Amino acid sequence: MMNEGFIYLDHAAATPVDPLVLDSMLPYFSELFFNPSSPYAQAVKVKRDYTEAKRRIAQNLGVQADELVMTAGATESINIAFSAARGKILVSSVEHSATLSAAKKAGDLIKIPANNRGRISPESLSRLMSPDVTFVSVGLVNNELGTVQPIEDIGRIIEVERQRRIASGENNPLIFHCDASQATALIDIKIKRLGVDLLTLSAAKVYGPKQVGLLWVKPGILLAPTIVGGGQENGLRSGTENVAGVIGFATALELASKRRSGERQRLQKMRDQMAQSLSQEFPEMIISSDSKKGLVNFLHISFPGLDAERLIFWLESRGVMVATGSACAANKGTRSHILEAIGMDDRAIQGSLRISLGRLSTEENIENATRLIIEAVNLEQARVR
Amino acid sequence: MMNEGFIYLDHAAATPVDPLVLDSMLPYFSELFFNPSSPYAQAVKVKRDYTEAKRRIAQNLGVQADELVMTAGATESINIAFSAARGKILVSSVEHSATLSAAKKAGDLIKIPANNRGRISPESLSRLMSPDVTFVSVGLVNNELGTVQPIEDIGRIIEVERQRRIASGENNPLIFHCDASQATALIDIKIKRLGVDLLTLSAAKVYGPKQVGLLWVKPGILLAPTIVGGGQENGLRSGTENVAGVIGFATALELASKRRSGERQRLQKMRDQMAQSLSQEFPEMIISSDSKKGLVNFLHISFPGLDAERLIFWLESRGVMVATGSACAANKGTRSHILEAIGMDDRAIQGSLRISLGRLSTEENIENATRLIIEAVNLEQARVR
């Protein structure tokens, strides 16, 4: 993987395709290019390889292959999931904009509040629960703060409400969706344990190709297709299958399984060291990522009174790539709704950096990055004083 | 491109990714992998390359880049197009199942009849036109017969009806969509000349990657997004951009432009020779593709009384890949709705082969294929007698 001349601190926005992932994809572009629906043996082999890749993905997640709907990425998966949502919809206030947009399109969005680390409490979900809620959506790992949500506890509360509805003869469905896109590189997801009905994943966040994702659908959950046509993916998502992409996704998940525990240790050590050095230098710095309960590759820091955009441009000129917030929000020039949701004030939001480590991080480049961030902040502080 | 040990006669179902197309895509997997929405220079460069690829595609089609919505393939493009359809919808009876499914989902599907070559007449469209028709969808090239539809003539009839509505103070919109997926490898599409409002294209049919397509949207036509989220593609199609795929699509269209006229001559000659040899051997054979007005790489032949499935399996064992109909229909074991629509009887439908030539076709392999098809048909005829 290329890592020369720059220091990449934005693995939450995009991950490079692992060379082994690309190798597994390459035969399916120009050689095994056949339409998986064609009748002759060579096409049947392609279909078999595609099905086998789905089986490998399913095994990795502890589910069945025919429960997976392969999509063109997390955003599409989320949109298909929300086809089951109507009326009152509970969504955590710190979700990715794709989830918030899908919820607004589907029904009445009610936001579940989060604490100052972006964590929602099962109790606050309990308080908002009512007989007319049909759909709950909470992401496993927050994309700006790395906060890991208590999905299993939330699942239990939802199950209690379901049992109450059954006992009282109510037949309003209650479906639980989890966007786990940010999690797969570092968390071993066994879907059944989470207690969810629908789960979204993205290959692009786990060193796989962009525009490849999946939606796991618990048997019995009825969804409406967003794209109709040839009837692929059990009729839920028509279109000639992305054979190369899905095979790349399978390889990426298997590589993540092998490397996860080593990577967690490696990244946590570097992340903690960076956090410590920066805290020592800048006691006024706010850390909003949770060093204990958050994902170990995230470090979210705020310097109230500074302009993070200026920090980013200075760092970029030294080869350091870092984000102010999610890429989507950055692109639209809007303030992070996630930082607003955790009660951060404007001055702190304006001075916020999201740092996310990953496979391109090395001890050396993290040390250099730390030194350069210190230099950048010192320069900016001198300028605004 | 791999072409050893087999003869591929199914370019309408899938085309191999051209090595030059793949080369243009490769840097965007592991090196230039950045999220196009990220703020730092390297990501801005990726965004620029993506935008430049859209500009190259737009130039190839004679339109503006910001009129293109990049999608995960033709099926998705068609679904977005049909977000503007409601009430009465006129669709040619020989459309791909993706268009028919999208029409049924959107409103009341009225089929425009076709002649025995799959061609619809502008007059039959005129007869079905009424003040409450909101949407018309006709494919440029039929995916089983290669029939080229008179899109410009149809566009003129639609324009007359639009003018009539304006003159009589009616404000019911009338939108014209064309699925040109099958056309791009051999027809130079200049969208403005066609008189359409929406046009669908697929990279997978023009030696580009699968799961990459586009919808051209005429300025002023209002569509609803099928996928909401980060707001990419002018808000019509959210999700992190498929940078590698769109760059591959641009390269594929440019290669098609360079090769089109040479390929048309080369393929027509081989196709005509094959048709002639088969007709001489089997005078009872029905040819449903139009040798004059159809696309030059298609040859659709029927042997009433024979079982095409058996022909396909015998040919496959000799390395010849050929289809009975569209890959989607083949996969579901259903009879071709297209052959039914052109009035073909059951016995002829059961004995039909769709042959589609392309870049993998050479004089030698087409001669061999012709010989093998003759052998297969003779064997089957001997068996059923």
Tab-separated table of C-alpha atoms in Angstrom, chain A:
chain	number	residue	atom	x	y	z
A	1	MET	CA	0.000	0.000	0.000
A	2	MET	CA	1.295	3.427	-0.924
A	3	ASN	CA	2.350	5.415	2.101
A	4	GLU	CA	5.222	7.545	0.949
A	5	GLY	CA	5.470	11.258	1.315
A	6	PHE	CA	2.283	11.623	3.292
A	7	ILE	CA	0.721	10.746	6.629
A	8	TYR	CA	-2.862	9.625	6.381
A	9	LEU	CA	-4.988	10.252	9.486
A	10	ASP	CA	-8.422	9.866	7.911
A	11	HIS	CA	-9.145	6.130	7.769
A	12	ALA	CA	-12.741	6.837	8.837
A	13	ALA	CA	-13.355	8.644	5.516
A	14	ALA	CA	-11.802	6.088	3.187
A	15	THR	CA	-9.446	3.123	3.336
A	16	PRO	CA	-7.075	2.026	0.562
A	17	VAL	CA	-7.982	-1.229	-1.149
A	18	ASP	CA	-5.631	-3.856	0.280
A	19	PRO	CA	-3.359	-5.315	-2.451
A	20	LEU	CA	-4.602	-8.814	-1.593
A	21	VAL	CA	-8.180	-7.607	-2.003
A	22	LEU	CA	-7.393	-6.132	-5.407
A	23	ASP	CA	-5.619	-9.338	-6.444
A	24	SER	CA	-8.721	-11.349	-5.633
A	25	MET	CA	-10.858	-8.979	-7.736
A	26	LEU	CA	-8.687	-8.719	-10.847
A	27	PRO	CA	-9.651	-11.999	-12.613
A	28	TYR	CA	-13.289	-10.877	-12.683
A	29	PHE	CA	-12.789	-7.797	-14.850
A	30	SER	CA	-11.411	-9.036	-18.170
A	31	GLU	CA	-11.356	-12.839	-17.929
A	32	LEU	CA	-14.210	-14.121	-15.772
A	33	PHE	CA	-16.422	-11.288	-16.955
A	34	PHE	CA	-19.491	-13.374	-17.789
A	35	ASN	CA	-22.985	-12.384	-16.687
A	36	PRO	CA	-23.702	-14.536	-13.611
A	37	SER	CA	-27.229	-15.093	-14.930
A	38	SER	CA	-26.093	-16.581	-18.263
A	39	PRO	CA	-26.692	-20.302	-18.802
A	40	TYR	CA	-23.313	-21.661	-20.008
A	41	ALA	CA	-20.754	-23.315	-17.711
A	42	GLN	CA	-18.267	-20.426	-17.600
A	43	ALA	CA	-21.005	-18.047	-16.450
A	44	VAL	CA	-22.273	-20.618	-13.977
A	45	LYS	CA	-18.743	-20.723	-12.538
A	46	VAL	CA	-18.818	-16.922	-12.121
A	47	LYS	CA	-22.194	-17.215	-10.406
A	48	ARG	CA	-20.725	-19.917	-8.143
A	49	ASP	CA	-17.734	-17.728	-7.258
A	50	TYR	CA	-20.137	-14.883	-6.478
A	51	THR	CA	-22.317	-17.119	-4.294
A	52	GLU	CA	-19.215	-18.497	-2.589
A	53	ALA	CA	-18.070	-14.943	-1.807
A	54	LYS	CA	-21.444	-14.212	-0.225
A	55	ARG	CA	-21.131	-17.437	1.778
A	56	ARG	CA	-17.672	-16.359	3.000
A	57	ILE	CA	-19.048	-12.963	4.016
A	58	ALA	CA	-21.988	-14.591	5.773
A	59	GLN	CA	-19.726	-16.996	7.637
A	60	ASN	CA	-17.563	-14.073	8.762
A	61	LEU	CA	-20.664	-12.420	10.221
A	62	GLY	CA	-22.233	-15.609	11.617
A	63	VAL	CA	-25.298	-15.539	9.362
A	64	GLN	CA	-26.628	-17.285	6.223
A	65	ALA	CA	-25.657	-16.162	2.718
A	66	ASP	CA	-29.252	-15.876	1.526
A	67	GLU	CA	-29.894	-13.306	4.268
A	68	LEU	CA	-27.456	-10.881	2.611
A	69	VAL	CA	-28.488	-8.268	0.039
A	70	MET	CA	-25.401	-6.991	-1.754
A	71	THR	CA	-25.593	-3.284	-2.554
A	72	ALA	CA	-23.589	-0.396	-3.996
A	73	GLY	CA	-22.497	0.745	-0.544
A	74	ALA	CA	-23.723	1.625	2.936
A	75	THR	CA	-25.912	4.517	1.784
A	76	GLU	CA	-27.932	2.229	-0.462
A	77	SER	CA	-28.155	-0.445	2.255
A	78	ILE	CA	-29.523	2.136	4.686
A	79	ASN	CA	-32.085	3.275	2.133
A	80	ILE	CA	-33.308	-0.290	1.573
A	81	ALA	CA	-33.476	-0.847	5.352
A	82	PHE	CA	-35.653	2.237	5.783
A	83	SER	CA	-38.185	0.896	3.276
A	84	ALA	CA	-39.609	-0.897	6.353
A	85	ALA	CA	-39.853	2.360	8.345
A	86	ARG	CA	-42.973	4.502	8.634
A	87	GLY	CA	-44.652	6.656	11.225
A	88	LYS	CA	-42.496	7.279	14.284
A	89	ILE	CA	-38.818	6.460	13.755
A	90	LEU	CA	-36.205	6.634	16.532
A	91	VAL	CA	-32.684	7.435	15.337
A	92	SER	CA	-29.671	8.345	17.426
A	93	SER	CA	-28.876	12.050	17.149
A	94	VAL	CA	-25.271	11.266	16.133
A	95	GLU	CA	-26.023	9.108	13.071
A	96	HIS	CA	-24.389	9.576	9.681
A	97	SER	CA	-26.355	11.925	7.413
A	98	ALA	CA	-27.374	8.971	5.209
A	99	THR	CA	-29.405	7.507	8.085
A	100	LEU	CA	-30.900	10.851	9.090
A	101	SER	CA	-31.899	11.591	5.467
A	102	ALA	CA	-33.444	8.151	5.001
A	103	ALA	CA	-35.390	8.533	8.256
A	104	LYS	CA	-36.733	11.960	7.282
A	105	LYS	CA	-37.830	10.572	3.918
A	106	ALA	CA	-39.566	7.567	5.517
A	107	GLY	CA	-41.509	9.108	8.393
A	108	ASP	CA	-41.344	11.185	11.562
A	109	LEU	CA	-37.764	11.299	12.776
A	110	ILE	CA	-37.312	11.412	16.537
A	111	LYS	CA	-33.719	11.823	17.673
A	112	ILE	CA	-32.363	9.850	20.608
A	113	PRO	CA	-30.097	12.191	22.614
A	114	ALA	CA	-26.426	11.369	23.173
A	115	ASN	CA	-24.018	12.282	25.978
A	116	ASN	CA	-20.922	14.433	25.457
A	117	ARG	CA	-19.021	11.424	24.052
A	118	GLY	CA	-21.779	10.715	21.537
A	119	ARG	CA	-23.092	7.715	23.438
A	120	ILE	CA	-26.821	7.157	23.687
A	121	SER	CA	-28.156	5.505	26.816
A	122	PRO	CA	-30.618	2.623	26.683
A	123	GLU	CA	-32.679	4.606	29.247
A	124	SER	CA	-33.135	7.560	26.891
A	125	LEU	CA	-34.327	5.136	24.234
A	126	SER	CA	-36.767	3.654	26.771
A	127	ARG	CA	-38.187	7.088	27.518
A	128	LEU	CA	-38.838	7.771	23.810
A	129	MET	CA	-40.343	4.348	23.090
A	130	SER	CA	-44.078	4.352	22.436
A	131	PRO	CA	-46.612	1.936	20.876
A	132	ASP	CA	-46.473	3.753	17.531
A	133	VAL	CA	-42.681	3.548	17.018
A	134	THR	CA	-42.038	1.218	14.039
A	135	PHE	CA	-38.318	1.527	13.463
A	136	VAL	CA	-35.145	2.184	15.476
A	137	SER	CA	-31.758	2.886	13.875
A	138	VAL	CA	-28.509	3.235	15.810
A	139	GLY	CA	-25.019	2.976	14.340
A	140	LEU	CA	-22.542	0.628	15.994
A	141	VAL	CA	-19.577	3.028	15.775
A	142	ASN	CA	-19.993	6.759	15.371
A	143	ASN	CA	-18.204	8.053	12.279
A	144	GLU	CA	-16.813	11.227	13.865
A	145	LEU	CA	-16.104	10.238	17.456
A	146	GLY	CA	-15.593	6.477	17.244
A	147	THR	CA	-18.153	6.014	20.026
A	148	VAL	CA	-19.350	2.413	20.305
A	149	GLN	CA	-23.069	2.257	21.064
A	150	PRO	CA	-24.603	-0.282	23.463
A	151	ILE	CA	-26.400	-2.102	20.643
A	152	GLU	CA	-27.104	-5.271	22.626
A	153	ASP	CA	-28.691	-3.311	25.500
A	154	ILE	CA	-30.780	-1.343	23.017
A	155	GLY	CA	-31.807	-4.613	21.387
A	156	ARG	CA	-33.043	-5.895	24.755
A	157	ILE	CA	-35.208	-2.807	25.313
A	158	ILE	CA	-36.666	-3.231	21.850
A	159	GLU	CA	-37.395	-6.883	22.553
A	160	VAL	CA	-39.223	-5.946	25.777
A	161	GLU	CA	-41.416	-3.518	23.831
A	162	ARG	CA	-42.077	-6.181	21.196
A	163	GLN	CA	-43.164	-8.656	23.881
A	164	ARG	CA	-45.400	-6.000	25.435
A	165	ARG	CA	-47.060	-5.407	22.059
A	166	ILE	CA	-47.652	-9.112	21.539
A	167	ALA	CA	-49.086	-9.525	25.052
A	168	SER	CA	-51.471	-6.609	24.601
A	169	GLY	CA	-52.581	-7.749	21.142
A	170	GLU	CA	-50.961	-4.847	19.290
A	171	ASN	CA	-49.616	-5.712	15.863
A	172	ASN	CA	-47.488	-2.657	15.105
A	173	PRO	CA	-44.081	-3.954	13.960
A	174	LEU	CA	-40.858	-2.725	15.601
A	175	ILE	CA	-37.697	-3.144	13.552
A	176	PHE	CA	-34.123	-2.479	14.678
A	177	HIS	CA	-31.480	-1.430	12.123
A	178	CYS	CA	-27.782	-0.950	12.868
A	179	ASP	CA	-25.296	0.762	10.549
A	180	ALA	CA	-22.024	-0.975	11.398
A	181	SER	CA	-20.021	0.506	8.477
A	182	GLN	CA	-17.356	2.102	10.651
A	183	ALA	CA	-16.855	-0.974	12.806
A	184	THR	CA	-15.696	-3.902	10.697
A	185	ALA	CA	-11.996	-3.130	10.448
A	186	LEU	CA	-11.563	-3.395	14.222
A	187	ILE	CA	-14.643	-5.101	15.699
A	188	ASP	CA	-15.522	-8.744	15.107
A	189	ILE	CA	-19.194	-8.504	14.241
A	190	LYS	CA	-21.303	-11.547	14.995
A	191	ILE	CA	-24.676	-10.236	13.918
A	192	LYS	CA	-26.850	-12.648	15.901
A	193	ARG	CA	-25.377	-11.453	19.200
A	194	LEU	CA	-26.324	-7.837	18.516
A	195	GLY	CA	-30.075	-8.483	18.558
A	196	VAL	CA	-30.738	-6.430	15.418
A	197	ASP	CA	-33.112	-7.121	12.510
A	198	LEU	CA	-31.165	-5.289	9.810
A	199	LEU	CA	-27.456	-4.479	9.603
A	200	THR	CA	-25.531	-2.334	7.118
A	201	LEU	CA	-21.866	-2.817	6.202
A	202	SER	CA	-19.518	-1.132	3.734
A	203	ALA	CA	-16.507	-2.631	1.962
A	204	ALA	CA	-14.978	0.820	1.518
A	205	LYS	CA	-14.292	1.191	5.255
A	206	VAL	CA	-12.564	-2.165	5.626
A	207	TYR	CA	-9.859	-1.908	2.934
A	208	GLY	CA	-12.240	-3.168	0.248
A	209	PRO	CA	-13.576	-1.443	-2.887
A	210	LYS	CA	-15.825	1.623	-2.859
A	211	GLN	CA	-19.481	1.298	-3.870
A	212	VAL	CA	-19.796	-2.169	-2.393
A	213	GLY	CA	-21.893	-2.825	0.689
A	214	LEU	CA	-24.476	-5.139	2.119
A	215	LEU	CA	-27.654	-5.234	4.110
A	216	TRP	CA	-28.234	-8.237	6.335
A	217	VAL	CA	-31.928	-8.989	6.620
A	218	LYS	CA	-33.211	-11.203	9.419
A	219	PRO	CA	-35.519	-13.879	8.015
A	220	GLY	CA	-39.122	-12.718	8.253
A	221	ILE	CA	-38.399	-8.993	7.962
A	222	LEU	CA	-40.219	-7.642	4.906
A	223	LEU	CA	-38.581	-4.898	2.868
A	224	ALA	CA	-39.543	-3.121	-0.340
A	225	PRO	CA	-36.928	-3.026	-3.098
A	226	THR	CA	-35.606	0.454	-3.908
A	227	ILE	CA	-34.407	-0.829	-7.294
A	228	VAL	CA	-36.629	-3.222	-9.281
A	229	GLY	CA	-35.762	-5.154	-12.435
A	230	GLY	CA	-34.110	-8.512	-13.147
A	231	GLY	CA	-34.862	-9.746	-9.614
A	232	GLN	CA	-31.323	-10.314	-8.326
A	233	GLU	CA	-30.582	-10.486	-4.544
A	234	ASN	CA	-33.908	-12.189	-3.778
A	235	GLY	CA	-35.749	-9.470	-5.663
A	236	LEU	CA	-34.597	-6.790	-3.217
A	237	ARG	CA	-31.882	-5.277	-5.389
A	238	SER	CA	-31.974	-5.834	-9.124
A	239	GLY	CA	-29.047	-5.314	-11.475
A	240	THR	CA	-26.217	-7.520	-12.804
A	241	GLU	CA	-24.161	-8.566	-9.797
A	242	ASN	CA	-20.927	-6.754	-8.888
A	243	VAL	CA	-18.889	-9.958	-8.996
A	244	ALA	CA	-15.430	-8.397	-8.590
A	245	GLY	CA	-16.634	-6.054	-5.856
A	246	VAL	CA	-18.334	-8.725	-3.760
A	247	ILE	CA	-15.343	-11.058	-4.047
A	248	GLY	CA	-13.144	-8.140	-2.924
A	249	PHE	CA	-15.481	-7.527	0.017
A	250	ALA	CA	-15.193	-11.190	1.095
A	251	THR	CA	-11.393	-11.022	0.951
A	252	ALA	CA	-11.380	-7.731	2.870
A	253	LEU	CA	-13.512	-9.136	5.704
A	254	GLU	CA	-11.335	-12.241	5.988
A	255	LEU	CA	-8.178	-10.128	6.134
A	256	ALA	CA	-9.791	-7.942	8.803
A	257	SER	CA	-10.578	-11.053	10.874
A	258	LYS	CA	-6.956	-12.135	10.794
A	259	ARG	CA	-5.515	-8.729	11.587
A	260	ARG	CA	-8.107	-7.271	13.940
A	261	SER	CA	-6.674	-8.051	17.361
A	262	GLY	CA	-3.124	-7.113	16.353
A	263	GLU	CA	-4.328	-3.899	14.754
A	264	ARG	CA	-6.397	-2.954	17.791
A	265	GLN	CA	-3.343	-3.167	20.060
A	266	ARG	CA	-1.071	-1.423	17.600
A	267	LEU	CA	-3.458	1.452	16.904
A	268	GLN	CA	-4.544	1.934	20.507
A	269	LYS	CA	-0.922	2.356	21.604
A	270	MET	CA	-0.245	4.980	18.938
A	271	ARG	CA	-3.558	6.741	19.474
A	272	ASP	CA	-3.026	6.945	23.251
A	273	GLN	CA	0.513	8.227	22.796
A	274	MET	CA	-0.677	10.941	20.435
A	275	ALA	CA	-3.504	11.905	22.805
A	276	GLN	CA	-1.093	12.104	25.719
A	277	SER	CA	1.477	14.240	23.878
A	278	LEU	CA	-1.174	16.654	22.630
A	279	SER	CA	-2.854	16.896	26.065
A	280	GLN	CA	0.459	17.685	27.731
A	281	GLU	CA	1.191	20.419	25.211
A	282	PHE	CA	-2.348	21.853	25.176
A	283	PRO	CA	-4.138	21.369	28.515
A	284	GLU	CA	-7.110	23.336	27.173
A	285	MET	CA	-7.667	20.813	24.341
A	286	ILE	CA	-11.008	18.974	24.513
A	287	ILE	CA	-10.970	15.247	23.747
A	288	SER	CA	-14.441	14.037	22.759
A	289	SER	CA	-13.554	10.513	21.675
A	290	ASP	CA	-13.853	8.010	24.496
A	291	SER	CA	-10.435	6.487	25.214
A	292	LYS	CA	-11.980	3.539	27.049
A	293	LYS	CA	-15.288	2.732	25.374
A	294	GLY	CA	-14.621	4.195	21.915
A	295	LEU	CA	-13.057	2.507	18.921
A	296	VAL	CA	-9.281	2.528	19.458
A	297	ASN	CA	-8.351	4.235	16.180
A	298	PHE	CA	-10.333	7.440	16.798
A	299	LEU	CA	-9.048	10.628	18.397
A	300	HIS	CA	-11.379	13.610	18.290
A	301	ILE	CA	-9.832	16.853	19.546
A	302	SER	CA	-11.067	20.432	19.730
A	303	PHE	CA	-9.168	23.697	20.201
A	304	PRO	CA	-11.821	26.312	21.038
A	305	GLY	CA	-11.023	29.594	19.330
A	306	LEU	CA	-8.937	28.120	16.517
A	307	ASP	CA	-10.049	27.562	12.927
A	308	ALA	CA	-9.681	23.862	12.114
A	309	GLU	CA	-9.800	24.603	8.383
A	310	ARG	CA	-6.593	26.594	8.713
A	311	LEU	CA	-4.966	23.781	10.710
A	312	ILE	CA	-5.934	21.289	8.009
A	313	PHE	CA	-4.459	23.369	5.208
A	314	TRP	CA	-1.208	23.955	7.070
A	315	LEU	CA	-0.931	20.236	7.923
A	316	GLU	CA	-1.778	19.262	4.369
A	317	SER	CA	1.131	21.342	3.088
A	318	ARG	CA	3.343	19.165	5.339
A	319	GLY	CA	1.795	15.970	3.958
A	320	VAL	CA	-0.591	15.274	6.854
A	321	MET	CA	-4.159	14.392	5.870
A	322	VAL	CA	-6.715	14.960	8.579
A	323	ALA	CA	-10.414	15.849	8.652
A	324	THR	CA	-12.597	18.336	10.484
A	325	GLY	CA	-15.511	15.942	10.515
A	326	SER	CA	-17.200	13.509	8.179
A	327	ALA	CA	-16.217	13.907	4.539
A	328	CYS	CA	-19.809	14.553	3.491
A	329	ALA	CA	-20.271	17.388	5.973
A	330	ALA	CA	-16.864	18.845	5.062
A	331	ASN	CA	-17.811	18.890	1.417
A	332	LYS	CA	-21.018	20.807	2.021
A	333	GLY	CA	-19.303	23.324	4.257
A	334	THR	CA	-21.817	22.649	7.010
A	335	ARG	CA	-21.012	22.331	10.680
A	336	SER	CA	-20.985	18.844	12.103
A	337	HIS	CA	-24.492	17.928	13.309
A	338	ILE	CA	-22.822	15.274	15.456
A	339	LEU	CA	-20.792	17.776	17.462
A	340	GLU	CA	-23.896	19.935	17.836
A	341	ALA	CA	-25.805	16.885	19.061
A	342	ILE	CA	-23.280	16.205	21.833
A	343	GLY	CA	-23.681	19.788	23.037
A	344	MET	CA	-20.364	21.194	21.835
A	345	ASP	CA	-20.333	24.982	21.511
A	346	ASP	CA	-19.623	26.755	18.229
A	347	ARG	CA	-16.085	27.810	19.101
A	348	ALA	CA	-15.078	24.250	19.898
A	349	ILE	CA	-16.823	22.865	16.785
A	350	GLN	CA	-14.911	25.329	14.592
A	351	GLY	CA	-11.646	24.143	16.135
A	352	SER	CA	-12.244	20.385	15.853
A	353	LEU	CA	-10.109	17.729	14.195
A	354	ARG	CA	-11.118	14.106	13.602
A	355	ILE	CA	-8.079	11.841	13.596
A	356	SER	CA	-8.588	8.203	12.598
A	357	LEU	CA	-5.672	5.799	12.440
A	358	GLY	CA	-5.476	2.595	10.419
A	359	ARG	CA	-3.267	0.330	8.387
A	360	LEU	CA	-1.296	3.207	6.895
A	361	SER	CA	-0.358	4.404	10.401
A	362	THR	CA	3.159	3.611	11.645
A	363	GLU	CA	4.860	4.625	14.882
A	364	GLU	CA	7.116	6.897	12.889
A	365	ASN	CA	4.420	8.690	10.945
A	366	ILE	CA	2.221	9.081	14.037
A	367	GLU	CA	5.157	10.644	15.918
A	368	ASN	CA	5.763	12.998	13.019
A	369	ALA	CA	2.077	13.824	12.775
A	370	THR	CA	1.934	14.591	16.498
A	371	ARG	CA	4.896	16.940	16.183
A	372	LEU	CA	3.346	18.677	13.167
A	373	ILE	CA	-0.070	19.052	14.831
A	374	ILE	CA	1.651	20.637	17.854
A	375	GLU	CA	3.503	23.028	15.534
A	376	ALA	CA	0.318	23.902	13.636
A	377	VAL	CA	-1.695	24.584	16.787
A	378	ASN	CA	1.094	26.682	18.287
A	379	LEU	CA	1.291	28.772	15.114
A	380	GLU	CA	-2.458	29.315	15.024
A	381	GLN	CA	-2.637	30.137	18.717
A	382	ALA	CA	0.105	32.726	18.223
A	383	ARG	CA	-1.807	34.198	15.281
A	384	VAL	CA	-5.163	34.584	17.030
A	385	ARG	CA	-3.723	35.937	20.300
